[in-house]
Each structure stands twice: as C-alpha cells, then as structure tokens.
Short mmCIF file of C-alpha atoms in Angstrom, two decimals:
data_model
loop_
_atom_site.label_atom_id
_atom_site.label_comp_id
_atom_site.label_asym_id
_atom_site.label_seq_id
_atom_site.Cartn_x
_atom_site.Cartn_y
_atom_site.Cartn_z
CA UNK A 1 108.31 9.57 98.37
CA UNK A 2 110.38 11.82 100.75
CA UNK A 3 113.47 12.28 98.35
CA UNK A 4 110.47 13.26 95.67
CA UNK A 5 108.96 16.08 98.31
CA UNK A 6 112.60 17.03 99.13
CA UNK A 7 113.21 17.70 95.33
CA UNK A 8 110.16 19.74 95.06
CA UNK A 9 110.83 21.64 98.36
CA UNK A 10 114.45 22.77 96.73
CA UNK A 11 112.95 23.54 93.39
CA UNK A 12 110.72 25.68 94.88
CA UNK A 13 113.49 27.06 97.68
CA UNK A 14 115.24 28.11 94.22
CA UNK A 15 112.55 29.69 92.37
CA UNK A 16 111.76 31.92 95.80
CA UNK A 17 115.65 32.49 95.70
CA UNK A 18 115.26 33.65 91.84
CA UNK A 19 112.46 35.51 92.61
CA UNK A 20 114.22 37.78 95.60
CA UNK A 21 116.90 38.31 92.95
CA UNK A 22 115.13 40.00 90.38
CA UNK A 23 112.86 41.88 92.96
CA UNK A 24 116.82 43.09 94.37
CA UNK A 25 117.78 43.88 90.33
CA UNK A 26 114.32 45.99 90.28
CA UNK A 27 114.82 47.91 93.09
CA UNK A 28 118.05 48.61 92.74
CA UNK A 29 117.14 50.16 89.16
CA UNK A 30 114.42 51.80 91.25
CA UNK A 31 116.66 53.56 93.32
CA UNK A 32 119.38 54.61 90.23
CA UNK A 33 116.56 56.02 88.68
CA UNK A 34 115.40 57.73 91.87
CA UNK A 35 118.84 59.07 92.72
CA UNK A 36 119.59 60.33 88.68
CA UNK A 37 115.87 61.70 88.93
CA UNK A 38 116.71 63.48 92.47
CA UNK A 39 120.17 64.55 90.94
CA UNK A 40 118.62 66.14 88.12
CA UNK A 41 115.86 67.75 89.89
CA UNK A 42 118.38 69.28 91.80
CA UNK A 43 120.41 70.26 88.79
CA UNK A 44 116.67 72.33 87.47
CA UNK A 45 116.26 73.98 90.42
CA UNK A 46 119.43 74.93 90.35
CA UNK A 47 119.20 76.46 86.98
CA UNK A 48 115.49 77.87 88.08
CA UNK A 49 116.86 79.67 90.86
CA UNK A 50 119.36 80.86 88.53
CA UNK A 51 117.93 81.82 85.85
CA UNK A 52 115.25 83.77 87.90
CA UNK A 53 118.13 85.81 89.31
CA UNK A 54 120.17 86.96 86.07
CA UNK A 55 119.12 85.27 83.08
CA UNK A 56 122.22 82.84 83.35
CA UNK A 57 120.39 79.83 84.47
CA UNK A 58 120.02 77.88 81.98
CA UNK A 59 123.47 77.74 80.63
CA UNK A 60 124.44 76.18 83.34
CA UNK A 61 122.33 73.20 82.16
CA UNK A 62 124.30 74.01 78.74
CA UNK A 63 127.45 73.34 80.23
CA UNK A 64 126.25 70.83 82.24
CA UNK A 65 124.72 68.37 79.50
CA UNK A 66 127.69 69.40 77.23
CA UNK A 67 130.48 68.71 79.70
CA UNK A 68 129.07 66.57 82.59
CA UNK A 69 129.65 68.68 85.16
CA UNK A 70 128.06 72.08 86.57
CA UNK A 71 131.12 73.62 87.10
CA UNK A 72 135.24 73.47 87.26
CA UNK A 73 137.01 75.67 89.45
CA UNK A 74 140.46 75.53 88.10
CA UNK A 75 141.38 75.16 84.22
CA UNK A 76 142.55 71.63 83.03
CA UNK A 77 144.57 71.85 79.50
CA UNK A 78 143.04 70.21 76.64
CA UNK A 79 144.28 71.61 73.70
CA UNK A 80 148.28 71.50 72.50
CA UNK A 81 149.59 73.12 69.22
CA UNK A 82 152.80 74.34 68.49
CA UNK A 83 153.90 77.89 70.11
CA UNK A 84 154.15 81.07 68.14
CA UNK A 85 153.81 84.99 68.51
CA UNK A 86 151.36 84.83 65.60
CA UNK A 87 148.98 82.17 66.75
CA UNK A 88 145.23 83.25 66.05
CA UNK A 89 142.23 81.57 67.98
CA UNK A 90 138.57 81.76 67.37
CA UNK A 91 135.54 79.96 69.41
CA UNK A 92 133.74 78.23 66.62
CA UNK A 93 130.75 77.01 68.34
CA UNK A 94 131.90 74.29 70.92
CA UNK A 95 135.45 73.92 68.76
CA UNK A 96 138.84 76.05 69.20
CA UNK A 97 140.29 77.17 65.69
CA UNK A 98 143.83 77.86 65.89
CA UNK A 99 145.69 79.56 63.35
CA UNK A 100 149.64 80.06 62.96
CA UNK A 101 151.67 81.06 59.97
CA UNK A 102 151.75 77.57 59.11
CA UNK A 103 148.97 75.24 59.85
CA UNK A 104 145.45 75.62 60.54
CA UNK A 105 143.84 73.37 63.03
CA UNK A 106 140.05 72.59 64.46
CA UNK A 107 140.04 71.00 67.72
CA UNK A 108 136.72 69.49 69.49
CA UNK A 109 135.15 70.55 72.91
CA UNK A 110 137.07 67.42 73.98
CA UNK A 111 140.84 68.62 73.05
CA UNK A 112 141.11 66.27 69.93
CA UNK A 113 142.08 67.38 66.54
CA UNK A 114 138.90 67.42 63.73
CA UNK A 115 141.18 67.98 61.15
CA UNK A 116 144.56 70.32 60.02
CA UNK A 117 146.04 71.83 56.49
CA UNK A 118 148.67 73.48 56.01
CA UNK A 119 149.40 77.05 54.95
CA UNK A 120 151.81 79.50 54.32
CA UNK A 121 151.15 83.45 55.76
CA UNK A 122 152.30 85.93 56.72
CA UNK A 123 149.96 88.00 58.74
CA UNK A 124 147.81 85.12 59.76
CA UNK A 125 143.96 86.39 60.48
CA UNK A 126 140.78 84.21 61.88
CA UNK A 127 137.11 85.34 62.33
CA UNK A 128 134.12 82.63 62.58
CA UNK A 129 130.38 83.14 62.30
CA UNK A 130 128.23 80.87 61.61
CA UNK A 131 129.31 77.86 62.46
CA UNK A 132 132.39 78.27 60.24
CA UNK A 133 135.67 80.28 60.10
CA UNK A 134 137.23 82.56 57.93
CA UNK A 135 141.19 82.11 57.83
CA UNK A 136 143.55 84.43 55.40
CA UNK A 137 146.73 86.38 55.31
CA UNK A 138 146.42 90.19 55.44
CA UNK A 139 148.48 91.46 53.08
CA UNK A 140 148.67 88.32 50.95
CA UNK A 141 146.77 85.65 48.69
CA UNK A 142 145.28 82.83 50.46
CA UNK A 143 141.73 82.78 51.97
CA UNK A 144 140.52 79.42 53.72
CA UNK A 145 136.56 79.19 55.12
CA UNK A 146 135.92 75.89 56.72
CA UNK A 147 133.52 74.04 59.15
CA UNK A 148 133.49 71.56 62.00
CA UNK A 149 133.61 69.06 58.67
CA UNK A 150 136.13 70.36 56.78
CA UNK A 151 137.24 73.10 53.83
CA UNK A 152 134.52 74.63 52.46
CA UNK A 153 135.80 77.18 50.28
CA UNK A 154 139.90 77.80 49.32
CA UNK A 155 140.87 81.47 47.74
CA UNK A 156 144.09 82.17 45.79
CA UNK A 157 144.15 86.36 45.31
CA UNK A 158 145.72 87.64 41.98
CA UNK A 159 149.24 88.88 42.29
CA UNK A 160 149.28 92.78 43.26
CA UNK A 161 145.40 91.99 44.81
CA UNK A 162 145.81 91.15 48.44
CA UNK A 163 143.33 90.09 50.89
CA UNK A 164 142.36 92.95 53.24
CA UNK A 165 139.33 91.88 55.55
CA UNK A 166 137.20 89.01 55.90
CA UNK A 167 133.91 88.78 57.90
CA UNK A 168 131.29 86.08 58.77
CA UNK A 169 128.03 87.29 60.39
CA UNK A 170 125.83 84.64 62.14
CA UNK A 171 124.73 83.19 59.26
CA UNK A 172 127.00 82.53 57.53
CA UNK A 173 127.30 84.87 54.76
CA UNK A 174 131.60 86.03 53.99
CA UNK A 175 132.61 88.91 52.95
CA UNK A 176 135.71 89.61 51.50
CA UNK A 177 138.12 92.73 51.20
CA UNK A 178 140.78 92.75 49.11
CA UNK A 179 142.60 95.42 46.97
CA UNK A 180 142.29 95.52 42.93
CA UNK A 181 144.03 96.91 40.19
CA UNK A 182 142.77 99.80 38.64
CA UNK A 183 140.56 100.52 41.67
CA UNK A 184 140.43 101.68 45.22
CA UNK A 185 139.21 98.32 46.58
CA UNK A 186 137.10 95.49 46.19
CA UNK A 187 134.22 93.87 48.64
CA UNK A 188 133.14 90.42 47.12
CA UNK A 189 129.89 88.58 49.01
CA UNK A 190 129.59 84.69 49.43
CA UNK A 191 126.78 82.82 50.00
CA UNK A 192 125.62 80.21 52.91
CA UNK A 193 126.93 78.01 50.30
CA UNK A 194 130.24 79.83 49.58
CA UNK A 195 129.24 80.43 46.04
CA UNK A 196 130.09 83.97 44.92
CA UNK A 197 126.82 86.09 45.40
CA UNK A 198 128.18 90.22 44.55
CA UNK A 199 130.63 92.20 44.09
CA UNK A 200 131.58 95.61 43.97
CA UNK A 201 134.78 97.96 42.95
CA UNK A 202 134.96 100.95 44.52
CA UNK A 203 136.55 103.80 42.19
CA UNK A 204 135.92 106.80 44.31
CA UNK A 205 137.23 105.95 48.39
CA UNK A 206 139.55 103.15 49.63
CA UNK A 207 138.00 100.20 50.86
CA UNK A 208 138.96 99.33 54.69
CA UNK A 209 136.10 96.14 55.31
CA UNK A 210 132.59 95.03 55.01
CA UNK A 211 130.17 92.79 56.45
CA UNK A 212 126.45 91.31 54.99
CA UNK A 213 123.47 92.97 57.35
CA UNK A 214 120.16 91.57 56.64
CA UNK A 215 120.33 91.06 52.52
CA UNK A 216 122.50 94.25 52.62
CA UNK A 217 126.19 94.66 52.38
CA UNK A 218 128.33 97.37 54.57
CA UNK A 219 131.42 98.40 52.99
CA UNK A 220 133.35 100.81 55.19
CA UNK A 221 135.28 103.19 52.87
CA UNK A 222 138.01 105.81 53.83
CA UNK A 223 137.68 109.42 51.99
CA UNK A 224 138.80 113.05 52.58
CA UNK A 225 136.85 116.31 53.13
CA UNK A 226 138.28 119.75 53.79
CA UNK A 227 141.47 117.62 54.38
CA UNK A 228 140.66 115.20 56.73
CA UNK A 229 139.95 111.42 56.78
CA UNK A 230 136.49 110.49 56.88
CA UNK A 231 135.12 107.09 57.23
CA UNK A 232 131.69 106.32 54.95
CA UNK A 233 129.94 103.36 55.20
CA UNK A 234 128.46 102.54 52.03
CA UNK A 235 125.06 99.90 51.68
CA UNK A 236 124.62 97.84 48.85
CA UNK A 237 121.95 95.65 48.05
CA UNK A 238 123.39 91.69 47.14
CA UNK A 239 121.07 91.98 43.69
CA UNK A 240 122.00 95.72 42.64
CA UNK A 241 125.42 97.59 41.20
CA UNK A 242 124.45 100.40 42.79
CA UNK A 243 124.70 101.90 46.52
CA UNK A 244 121.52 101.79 47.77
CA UNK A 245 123.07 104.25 50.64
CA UNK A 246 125.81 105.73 52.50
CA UNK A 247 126.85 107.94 55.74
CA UNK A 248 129.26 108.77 57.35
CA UNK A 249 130.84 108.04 61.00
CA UNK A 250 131.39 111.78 61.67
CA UNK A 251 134.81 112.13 63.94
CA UNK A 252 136.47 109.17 63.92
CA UNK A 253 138.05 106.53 61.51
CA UNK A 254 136.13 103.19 61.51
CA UNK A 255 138.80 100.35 63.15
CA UNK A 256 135.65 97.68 63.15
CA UNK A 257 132.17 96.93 61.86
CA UNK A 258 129.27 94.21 62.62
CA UNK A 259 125.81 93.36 62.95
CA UNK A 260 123.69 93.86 66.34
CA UNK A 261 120.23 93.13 67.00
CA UNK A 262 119.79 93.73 62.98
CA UNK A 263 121.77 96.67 63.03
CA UNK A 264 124.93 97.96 61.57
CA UNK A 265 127.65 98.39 64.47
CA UNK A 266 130.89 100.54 63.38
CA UNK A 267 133.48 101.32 66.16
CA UNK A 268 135.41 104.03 65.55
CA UNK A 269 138.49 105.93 67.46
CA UNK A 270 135.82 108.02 69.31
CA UNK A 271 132.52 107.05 68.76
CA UNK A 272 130.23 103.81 68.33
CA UNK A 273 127.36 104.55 66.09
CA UNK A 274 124.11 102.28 65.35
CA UNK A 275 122.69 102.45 61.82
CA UNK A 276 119.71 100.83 60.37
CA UNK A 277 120.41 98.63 57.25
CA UNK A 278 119.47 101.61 55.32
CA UNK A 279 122.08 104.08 56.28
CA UNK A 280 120.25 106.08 59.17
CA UNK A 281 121.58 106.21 62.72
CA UNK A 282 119.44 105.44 65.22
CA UNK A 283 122.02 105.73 68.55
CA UNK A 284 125.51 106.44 69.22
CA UNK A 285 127.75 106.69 72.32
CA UNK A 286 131.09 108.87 72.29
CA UNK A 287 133.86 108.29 74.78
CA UNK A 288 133.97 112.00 75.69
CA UNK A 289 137.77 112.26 74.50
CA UNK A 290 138.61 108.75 76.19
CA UNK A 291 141.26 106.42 74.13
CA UNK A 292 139.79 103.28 72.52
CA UNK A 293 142.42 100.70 73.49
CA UNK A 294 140.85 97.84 73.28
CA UNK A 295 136.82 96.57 71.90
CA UNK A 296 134.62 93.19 71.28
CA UNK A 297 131.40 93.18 69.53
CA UNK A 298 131.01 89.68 70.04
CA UNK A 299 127.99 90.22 72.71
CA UNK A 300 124.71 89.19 72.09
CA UNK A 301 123.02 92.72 71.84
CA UNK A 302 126.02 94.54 73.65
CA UNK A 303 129.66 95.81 72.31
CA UNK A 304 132.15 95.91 75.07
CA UNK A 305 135.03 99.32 75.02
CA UNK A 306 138.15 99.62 77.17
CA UNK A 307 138.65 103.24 77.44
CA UNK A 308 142.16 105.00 78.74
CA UNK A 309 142.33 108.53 80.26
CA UNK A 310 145.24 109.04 78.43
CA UNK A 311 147.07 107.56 75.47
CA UNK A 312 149.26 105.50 77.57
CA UNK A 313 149.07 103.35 80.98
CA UNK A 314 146.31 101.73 82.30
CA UNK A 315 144.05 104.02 83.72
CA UNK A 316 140.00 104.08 82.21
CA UNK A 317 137.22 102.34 82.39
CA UNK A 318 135.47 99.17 80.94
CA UNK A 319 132.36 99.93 79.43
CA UNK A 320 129.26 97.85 78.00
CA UNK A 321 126.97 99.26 75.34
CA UNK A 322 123.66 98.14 74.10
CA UNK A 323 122.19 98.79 70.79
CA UNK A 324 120.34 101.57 71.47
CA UNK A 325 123.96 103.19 72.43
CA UNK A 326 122.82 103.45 76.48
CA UNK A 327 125.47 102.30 78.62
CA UNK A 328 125.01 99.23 80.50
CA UNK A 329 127.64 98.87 82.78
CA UNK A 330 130.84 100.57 83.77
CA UNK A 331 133.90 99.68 85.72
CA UNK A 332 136.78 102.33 86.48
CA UNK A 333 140.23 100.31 85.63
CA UNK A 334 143.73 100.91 87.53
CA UNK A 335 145.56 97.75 86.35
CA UNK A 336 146.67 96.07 82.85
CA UNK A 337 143.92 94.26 81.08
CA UNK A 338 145.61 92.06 78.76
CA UNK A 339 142.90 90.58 76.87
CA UNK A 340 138.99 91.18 76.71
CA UNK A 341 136.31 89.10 74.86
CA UNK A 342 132.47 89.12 74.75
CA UNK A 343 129.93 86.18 73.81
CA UNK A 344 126.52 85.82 74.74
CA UNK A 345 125.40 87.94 77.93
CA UNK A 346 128.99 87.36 79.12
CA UNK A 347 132.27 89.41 78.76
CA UNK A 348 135.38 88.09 79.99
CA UNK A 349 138.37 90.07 81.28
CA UNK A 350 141.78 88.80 81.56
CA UNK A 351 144.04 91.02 84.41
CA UNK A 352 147.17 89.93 85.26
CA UNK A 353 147.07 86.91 87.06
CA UNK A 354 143.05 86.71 87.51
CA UNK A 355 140.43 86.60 85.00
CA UNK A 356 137.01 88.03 85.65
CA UNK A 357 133.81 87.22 83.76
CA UNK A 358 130.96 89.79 83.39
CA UNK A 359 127.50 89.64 82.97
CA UNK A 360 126.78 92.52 80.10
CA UNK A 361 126.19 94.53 83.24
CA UNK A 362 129.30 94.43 84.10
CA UNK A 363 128.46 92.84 87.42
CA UNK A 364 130.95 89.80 88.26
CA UNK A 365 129.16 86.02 87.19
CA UNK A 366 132.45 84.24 87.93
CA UNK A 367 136.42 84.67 88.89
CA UNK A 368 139.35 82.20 88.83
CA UNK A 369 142.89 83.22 90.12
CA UNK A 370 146.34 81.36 89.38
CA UNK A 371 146.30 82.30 85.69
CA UNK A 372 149.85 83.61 84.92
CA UNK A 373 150.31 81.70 81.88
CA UNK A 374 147.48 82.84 80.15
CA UNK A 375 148.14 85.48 77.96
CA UNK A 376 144.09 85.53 75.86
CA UNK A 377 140.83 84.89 76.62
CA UNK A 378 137.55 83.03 74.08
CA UNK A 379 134.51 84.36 75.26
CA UNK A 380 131.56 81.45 74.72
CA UNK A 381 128.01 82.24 74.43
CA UNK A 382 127.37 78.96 77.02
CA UNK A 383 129.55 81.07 79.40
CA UNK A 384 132.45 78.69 79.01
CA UNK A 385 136.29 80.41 79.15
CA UNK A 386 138.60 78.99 76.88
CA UNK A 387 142.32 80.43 78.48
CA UNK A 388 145.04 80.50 75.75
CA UNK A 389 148.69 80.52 77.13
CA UNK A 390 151.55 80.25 74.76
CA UNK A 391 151.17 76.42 73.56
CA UNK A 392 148.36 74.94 75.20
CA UNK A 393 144.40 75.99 76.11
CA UNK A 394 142.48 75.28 78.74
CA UNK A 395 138.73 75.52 79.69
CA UNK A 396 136.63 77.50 83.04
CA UNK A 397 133.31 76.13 83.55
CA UNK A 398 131.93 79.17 86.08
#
C-alpha cells in the first residue's frame, strides 16, 4: 500500500511540476507582450509628440515599420552597381532605379536586385511617378517604362525621330517628347495602362516637354516674338485635336514643368509661374535677377530653387516655394551645394562633406557629417536619404 501512495504522491509531484511550467511559459508571454506593448507605446508617443511639433511624426512610424528601426545615424551601403559618369538614379517608391549607358537595374529597400535589362544609350535619362519609371536616351530611340514587377512598356523611335522628354506624374500617366519629320515636335500621351491615349504634332513652335495635369496635357513649346525666345505652354485636352489653351511664361525660357497641388508648375530661368489646368496663372515668384542654378519640384506642395548672386561661385540663397508662389523658407548660401532633392515635406541638401535635410521651411529636421564620397542625394517622401557615391548607395534614417 505505501509503494501505491508513493506512486500517487509523484504523479501528482509531476503534474504540480507541469503545472508551474506552463504558468512560467504564460507569464513569460505575458511579459513579451508587455514589454513589445510598452516598446510600442513608446514608439506612438514618440511619433505624437512629433507629429504635434512639425507634422513629421508619423513618418517616423513609416520608417520605423518599414525598416525596424527609428533611426540610423550613419549610412550603411546597400546597393552596388557598376561605376560610371552617366549613372542616373530615381527613388521609385521604397526601390532605387539606377540607370547607366548600359543596363538598367531596380533594387529593393533591402539592397537586392528586382530585376535588370540591358540597353544601349547614349544620354541615359530616368524620371518615375507613379510607382513606375520612365528610362530613355535623349537624343536617341529607345524608351523603357517599368515597375517594381517588371517592363511595362518598350519604345523603339523612328530613325531621324529622337526621344526628347519623358514625364510621369503621380499617377501614372507618360508623356512623351520626341522630334518628327515634317514637324516641329511631337508630345504622345500613355495611359495608366501604357496604351497610347493622344497625340499631337506641333507645326507652328518647337516642342521642348510635356506632362498630363488633371485629364489635360501641358506641352511646353519654344517660339519667337519681336525676336526673342518665348516659351508657351500649350493645354490640350486627351479626347480633342485641338488646344484647348495656351500662355505664355513671359521672361524666361521654360528648363522644367510639373504638376502641384493640381496645378501646372513651369520653372523658368527667372521666374516660377502657377497656372490652372486651363491656362490662367494664378501665382508666380521671380528671383529678382538671381541665377537659377539648381531646382526640384519633387515636394509635396513646394518647389525648391538654388539661386546665385552672380553667374558663377557659390554665393545665393536656397529658397522654398509653395503653390500659391509665397516663399516658405529661405537660407543665404556661402559654400558649394553639390546636389539638392525634394520629396514629401522634406528637402535634402548635399554640401561638401555634410548633408542637411529640410523641412519645406527650410528649418533643419536632420544632419549627418562624414559624407565625402557622396556625390547625390534621393529625396523620399518617408524622409529617408538615399546617398549615391560613385558605385555604391547608402541609406539615412533621420
């Protein structure tokens, strides 16, 4: 009878034992829970504090839940590709497009390669929009448009009918400038879909670019009056042959053109004028005989201008423009600015040896030093960095 109690004593010892164990498994999920709930409460509050401040809060939590962590203080390479003086980069979403006069490549947020093809230019070119990019040779015949999945559309210009200018506004729509025979240009308008949606020939002016606005196309044309150049920005409507249209950027030759807040954004050599989608200009801002050296109209609501006293040297200012053409923020500039790109609320400035990134007030959000070898900067909207140097990238998490 005593070995029988003893057995029953030790089977219940064990199931006590058993039952201390899983009450140990429970609490110790208890507490991981507690301590990734405490983490991520701290994380919010973070990004409420934040965002109350500036606006930037929440991409912090952007960066966060895309990349794991808050922040990264230096710049750790991800991205390799082969070196060249005519490498092209654009920010396509969370990828890096890269562009030589060979290859075209899409790399991940992660470094790795999505996918490559090879090409053959010249005068390499990249623009994305979208959620796609635009690659083609200026000057020659071949035209790619692709997405984080692969080619979407391929474009093989007739011989003597070179590819000019291609654009992708936000979304989606491609517009592409090219030269034609027996005319002084040609703007032809693709679809979401890539499938060929208008076209015009324009017999009169030269055709510089274009971009879709709204369901309207802006084709910036070249003319002369009394004997000087004069840009004109002609609007089409994607179901009608005829302008529905036109004005011009009075003083100043159009070097770029884009969509803001649903307008029509032209920057010219001394003025940047806002125009509604049907030709009348609601706000411009001159640089009171500043130089343009250097632009981005990749802000969300804002274009960005580096301005120089005079024609050479450094000396200007860095200016942000809204819309409405009221200036947001300025900063006078004694040193070389070697690259400059806008994205979201942000605007990042690469001096020599530091880069600075902006809010659109021009007020600093974030700085890194140690950054000789970068020679361009990738705005993101998420206020990411991506730092180009001659064969590699890198990425700053502010």
């Amino acid at each position: 009878m005593s070995d029988g109690r003893k057995d029953i004593w030790n089977d219940d010892d064990g199931e006590q034992e058993a039952r201390r164990a899983r009450r140990a498994e429970k609490n110790g999920k208890l507490k991981s829970f507690l301590t990734f709930f405490l983490a991520l409460a701290l994380v919010l509050a973070v990004v409420v504090l934040a965002a109350y401040r500036d606006g930037t809060g929440f991409d912090i939590l952007r960066r966060y839940l895309n990349y794991g962590r808050p922040e990264q203080t230096g710049g750790t390479a991800l991205y390799a590709y082969d070196a060249s003086p005519k490498n092209r980069f654009a920010a396509v979403e969370e990828n890096l497009a890269v562009l030589s006069e060979t290859s075209l490549r899409l790399f991940d947020k992660g470094g790795q390669e999505l996918w490559s093809v090879d090409v053959n230019m010249g005068a390499p070119a990249l623009t994305a929009g979208g959620g796609r990019l635009a690659a083609y040779d200026v000057g020659g015949t071949s035209l790619y448009v692709a997405n984080a999945g692969g080619m979407m559309l391929e474009l093989t210009a007739a011989e003597g009918e070179p590819f000019l200018a291609a654009s992708l506004n936000e979304d989606g729509w491609l517009a592409v400038t090219a030269e034609k025979k027996g005319c002084k240009g040609c703007v032809s308008v693709y679809d979401p879909e890539m499938k060929l949606a208008f076209a015009f020939d324009s017999r009169r002016r030269f055709v510089l670019d274009g971009c879709v606005v709204g369901k309207r196309l802006a084709a910036v044309t070249l003319g002369q009056e009394n004997g000087v150049f004069v840009s004109n920005i002609v609007l089409y409507e994607l179901t009608k042959e005829e302008p529905a249209a036109d004005y011009d950027v009075s003083g100043g030759l159009v070097a770029a053109i884009g969509q803001q807040n649903g307008k029509i954004a032209a920057v010219s050599d001394t003025v940047l004028s806002y125009a509604k989608p049907d030709g009348e200009i609601e706000a411009s801002y001159s640089y009171g005989g500043d130089y343009l050296r250097d632009f981005d109209l990749g802000g969300d609501g804002f274009t960005a201008l580096l301005l120089n006293r005079y024609r050479s040297g450094s000396v200007g200012r860095l200016v942000t423009v809204d819309s409405d053409g009221a200036e947001l923020g300025t900063l006078e500039v004694r040193e070389e600015i070697l690259s400059l790109s806008a994205a979201g609320r942000y605007l990042a400035v690469l001096y020599s040896g530091r880069l600075e990134v902006y809010n659109q007030d021009l007020q600093t959000y974030a700085s890194l030093r140690g950054v000789e070898d970068v020679r361009e900067v990738l705005m993101r909207p998420d206020g990411s960095v991506l730092m180009l140097s001659g064969s590699s990238a890198s990425l700053f998490l502010p």
